[in-house]
Short mmCIF file of C-alpha atoms and ligand atoms in Angstrom, two decimals:
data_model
loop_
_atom_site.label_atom_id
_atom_site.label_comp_id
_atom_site.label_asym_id
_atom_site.label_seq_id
_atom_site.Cartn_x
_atom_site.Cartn_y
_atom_site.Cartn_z
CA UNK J 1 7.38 5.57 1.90
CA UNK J 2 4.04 4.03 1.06
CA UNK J 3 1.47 1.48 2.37
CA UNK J 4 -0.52 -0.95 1.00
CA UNK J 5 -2.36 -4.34 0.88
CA UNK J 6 -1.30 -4.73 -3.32
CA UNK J 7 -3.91 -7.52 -3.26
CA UNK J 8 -4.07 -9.20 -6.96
CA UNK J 9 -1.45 -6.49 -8.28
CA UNK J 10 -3.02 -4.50 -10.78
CA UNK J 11 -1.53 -1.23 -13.14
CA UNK J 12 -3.55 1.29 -10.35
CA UNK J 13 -0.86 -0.39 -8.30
CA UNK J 14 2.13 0.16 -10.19
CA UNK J 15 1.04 3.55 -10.79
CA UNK J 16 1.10 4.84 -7.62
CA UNK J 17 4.54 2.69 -6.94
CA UNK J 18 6.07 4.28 -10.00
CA UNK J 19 4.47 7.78 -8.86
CA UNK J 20 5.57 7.75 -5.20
CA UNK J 21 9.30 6.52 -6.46
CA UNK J 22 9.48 9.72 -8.86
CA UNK J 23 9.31 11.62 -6.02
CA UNK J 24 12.21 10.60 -4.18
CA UNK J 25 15.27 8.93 -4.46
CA UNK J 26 14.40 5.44 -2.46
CA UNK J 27 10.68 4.12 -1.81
CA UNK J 28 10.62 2.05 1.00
CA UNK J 29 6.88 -0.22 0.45
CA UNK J 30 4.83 -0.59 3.98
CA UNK J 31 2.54 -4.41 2.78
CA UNK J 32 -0.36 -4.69 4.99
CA UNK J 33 0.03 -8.35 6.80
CA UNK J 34 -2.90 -10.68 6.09
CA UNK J 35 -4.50 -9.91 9.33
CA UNK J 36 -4.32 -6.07 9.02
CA UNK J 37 -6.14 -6.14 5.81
CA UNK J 38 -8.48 -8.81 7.56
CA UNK J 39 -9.32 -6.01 9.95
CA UNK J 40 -9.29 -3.25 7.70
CA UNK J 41 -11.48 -4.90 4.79
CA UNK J 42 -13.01 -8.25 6.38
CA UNK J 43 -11.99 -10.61 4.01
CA UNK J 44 -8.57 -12.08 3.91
CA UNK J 45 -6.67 -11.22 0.84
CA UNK J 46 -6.61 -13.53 -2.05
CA UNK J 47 -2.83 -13.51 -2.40
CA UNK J 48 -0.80 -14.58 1.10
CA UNK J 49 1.53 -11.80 2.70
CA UNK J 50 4.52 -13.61 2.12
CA UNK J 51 3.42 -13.62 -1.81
CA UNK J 52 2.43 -9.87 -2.27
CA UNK J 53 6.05 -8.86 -0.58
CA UNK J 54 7.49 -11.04 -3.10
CA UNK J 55 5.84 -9.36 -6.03
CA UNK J 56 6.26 -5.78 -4.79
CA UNK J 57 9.50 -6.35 -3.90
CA UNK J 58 10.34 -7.63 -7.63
CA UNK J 59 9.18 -4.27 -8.74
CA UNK J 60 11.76 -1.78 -10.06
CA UNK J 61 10.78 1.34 -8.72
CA UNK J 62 10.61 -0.34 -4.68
CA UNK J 63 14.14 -0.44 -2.65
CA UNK J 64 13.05 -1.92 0.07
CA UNK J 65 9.32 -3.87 1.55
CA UNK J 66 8.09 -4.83 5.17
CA UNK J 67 5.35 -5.91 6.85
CA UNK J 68 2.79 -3.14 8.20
CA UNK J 69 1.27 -5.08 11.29
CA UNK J 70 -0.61 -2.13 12.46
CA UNK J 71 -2.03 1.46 11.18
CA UNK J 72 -1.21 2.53 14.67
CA UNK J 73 2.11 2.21 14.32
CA UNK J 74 2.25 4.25 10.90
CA UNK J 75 4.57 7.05 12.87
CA UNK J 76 6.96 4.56 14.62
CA UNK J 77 7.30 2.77 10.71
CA UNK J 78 7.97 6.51 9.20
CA UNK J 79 10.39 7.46 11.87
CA UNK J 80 12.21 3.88 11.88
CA UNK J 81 12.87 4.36 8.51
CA UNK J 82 13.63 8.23 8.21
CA UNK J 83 11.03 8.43 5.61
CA UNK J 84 11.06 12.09 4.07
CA UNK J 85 7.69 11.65 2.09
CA UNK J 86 4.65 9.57 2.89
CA UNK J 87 3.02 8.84 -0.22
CA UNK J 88 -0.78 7.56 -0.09
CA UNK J 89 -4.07 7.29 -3.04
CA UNK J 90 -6.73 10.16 -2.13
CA UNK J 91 -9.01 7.41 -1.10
CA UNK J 92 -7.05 7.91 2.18
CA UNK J 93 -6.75 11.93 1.63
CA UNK J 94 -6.94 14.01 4.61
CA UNK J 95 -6.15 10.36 6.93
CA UNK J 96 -2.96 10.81 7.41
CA UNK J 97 -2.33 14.43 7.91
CA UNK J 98 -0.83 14.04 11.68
CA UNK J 99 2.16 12.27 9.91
CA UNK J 100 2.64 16.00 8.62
CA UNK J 101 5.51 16.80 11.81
CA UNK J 102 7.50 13.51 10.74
CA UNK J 103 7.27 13.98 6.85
CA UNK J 104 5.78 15.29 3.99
CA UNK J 105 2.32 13.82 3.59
CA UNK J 106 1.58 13.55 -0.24
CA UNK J 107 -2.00 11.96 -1.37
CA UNK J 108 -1.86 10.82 -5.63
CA UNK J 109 -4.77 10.57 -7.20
CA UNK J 110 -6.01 7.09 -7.56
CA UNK J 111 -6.04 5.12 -11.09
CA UNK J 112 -9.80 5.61 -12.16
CA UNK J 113 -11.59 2.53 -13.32
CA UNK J 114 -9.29 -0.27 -11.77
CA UNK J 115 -9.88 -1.86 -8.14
CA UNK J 116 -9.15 -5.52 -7.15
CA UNK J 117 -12.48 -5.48 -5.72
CA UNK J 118 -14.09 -5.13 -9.51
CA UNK J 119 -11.11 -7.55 -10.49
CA UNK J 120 -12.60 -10.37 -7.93
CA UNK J 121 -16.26 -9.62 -8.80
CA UNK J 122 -14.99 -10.18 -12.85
CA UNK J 123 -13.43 -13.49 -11.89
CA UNK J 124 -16.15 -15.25 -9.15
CA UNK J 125 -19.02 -13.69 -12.08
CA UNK J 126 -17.15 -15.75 -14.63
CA UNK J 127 -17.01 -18.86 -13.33
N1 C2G Q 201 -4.53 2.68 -5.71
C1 C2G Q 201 -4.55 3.57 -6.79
N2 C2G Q 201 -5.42 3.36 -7.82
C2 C2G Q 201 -6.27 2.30 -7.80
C3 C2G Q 201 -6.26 1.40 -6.73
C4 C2G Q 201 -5.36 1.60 -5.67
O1 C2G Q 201 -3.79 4.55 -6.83
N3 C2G Q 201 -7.13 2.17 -8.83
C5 C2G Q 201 -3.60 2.93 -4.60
C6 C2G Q 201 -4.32 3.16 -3.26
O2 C2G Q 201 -4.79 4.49 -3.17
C7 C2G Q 201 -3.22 2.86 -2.26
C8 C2G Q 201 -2.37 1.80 -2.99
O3 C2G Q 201 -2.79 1.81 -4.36
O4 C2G Q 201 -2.41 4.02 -2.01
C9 C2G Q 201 -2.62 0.41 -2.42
O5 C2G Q 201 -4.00 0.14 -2.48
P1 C2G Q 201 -4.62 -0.99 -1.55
O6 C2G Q 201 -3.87 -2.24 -1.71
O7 C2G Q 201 -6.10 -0.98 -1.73
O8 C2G Q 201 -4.22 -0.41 -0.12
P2 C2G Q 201 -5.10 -0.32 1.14
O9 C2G Q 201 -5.64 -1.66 1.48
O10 C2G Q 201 -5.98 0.86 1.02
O11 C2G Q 201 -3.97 -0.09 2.26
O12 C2G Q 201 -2.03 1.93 5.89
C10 C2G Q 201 -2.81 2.14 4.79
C11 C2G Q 201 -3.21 0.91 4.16
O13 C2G Q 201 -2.28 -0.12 4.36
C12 C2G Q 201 -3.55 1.12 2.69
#
């Protein structure tokens, strides 16, 4: 299992989706509603909830996507879902590491060079 906002889906993105599916057999996609990542990042994302589940859920390498409402409810989501591996980037390494009596608790390095942060900044600098 993973989480994620997947904001303005970029190859980092995929990466990490493609990575986390490689190391199990199912990979079950936690997408950060549009008032989680409003909290988290203050700024609502550019792309509604409803449309980032659609993408990631067109993916190949994801079985299955819901909505994260919460980080607090990270355990109850992992347990719910019998995860055996929670896959995050290192941005978040070391944050997770209470999930270690559920699951595994595996932390990929993150796709240098790529954020949809330096995407928006290309696009509002453009226009
Ligand atoms: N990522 C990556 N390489 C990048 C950018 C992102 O590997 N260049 C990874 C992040 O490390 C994360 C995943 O892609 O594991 C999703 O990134 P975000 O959408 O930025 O996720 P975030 O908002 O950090 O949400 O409960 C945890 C949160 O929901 C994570």
């Amino acid at each position: 299992m993973t989480f994620g906002t997947f904001d303005v889906l970029h190859v980092g993105h995929v990466l990490i989706l493609e990575r986390a599916r490689a190391l199990g057999d199912q990979l079950i996609v936690g997408v950060s509603s549009d008032e989680l990542n409003f909290s988290k990042k203050g700024r609502r994302p550019i792309y509604s909830q409803k449309d980032r589940v659609h993408i990631i859920s067109a993916l190949r390498c994801v079985d299955e996507v819901f909505i994260e409402e919460s980080l607090e409810k990270k355990g109850d989501y992992l347990r719910e879902h019998r995860a055996s591996v929670l896959v995050m980037g290192d941005d978040w390494a070391g944050r997770f590491d209470e999930f270690k009596s559920i699951c595994e608790v595996v932390y990929l390095p993150r796709t240098p060079s790529i954020s949809t942060t330096e995407i928006i900044e290309v696009i509002r600098q453009a226009t």
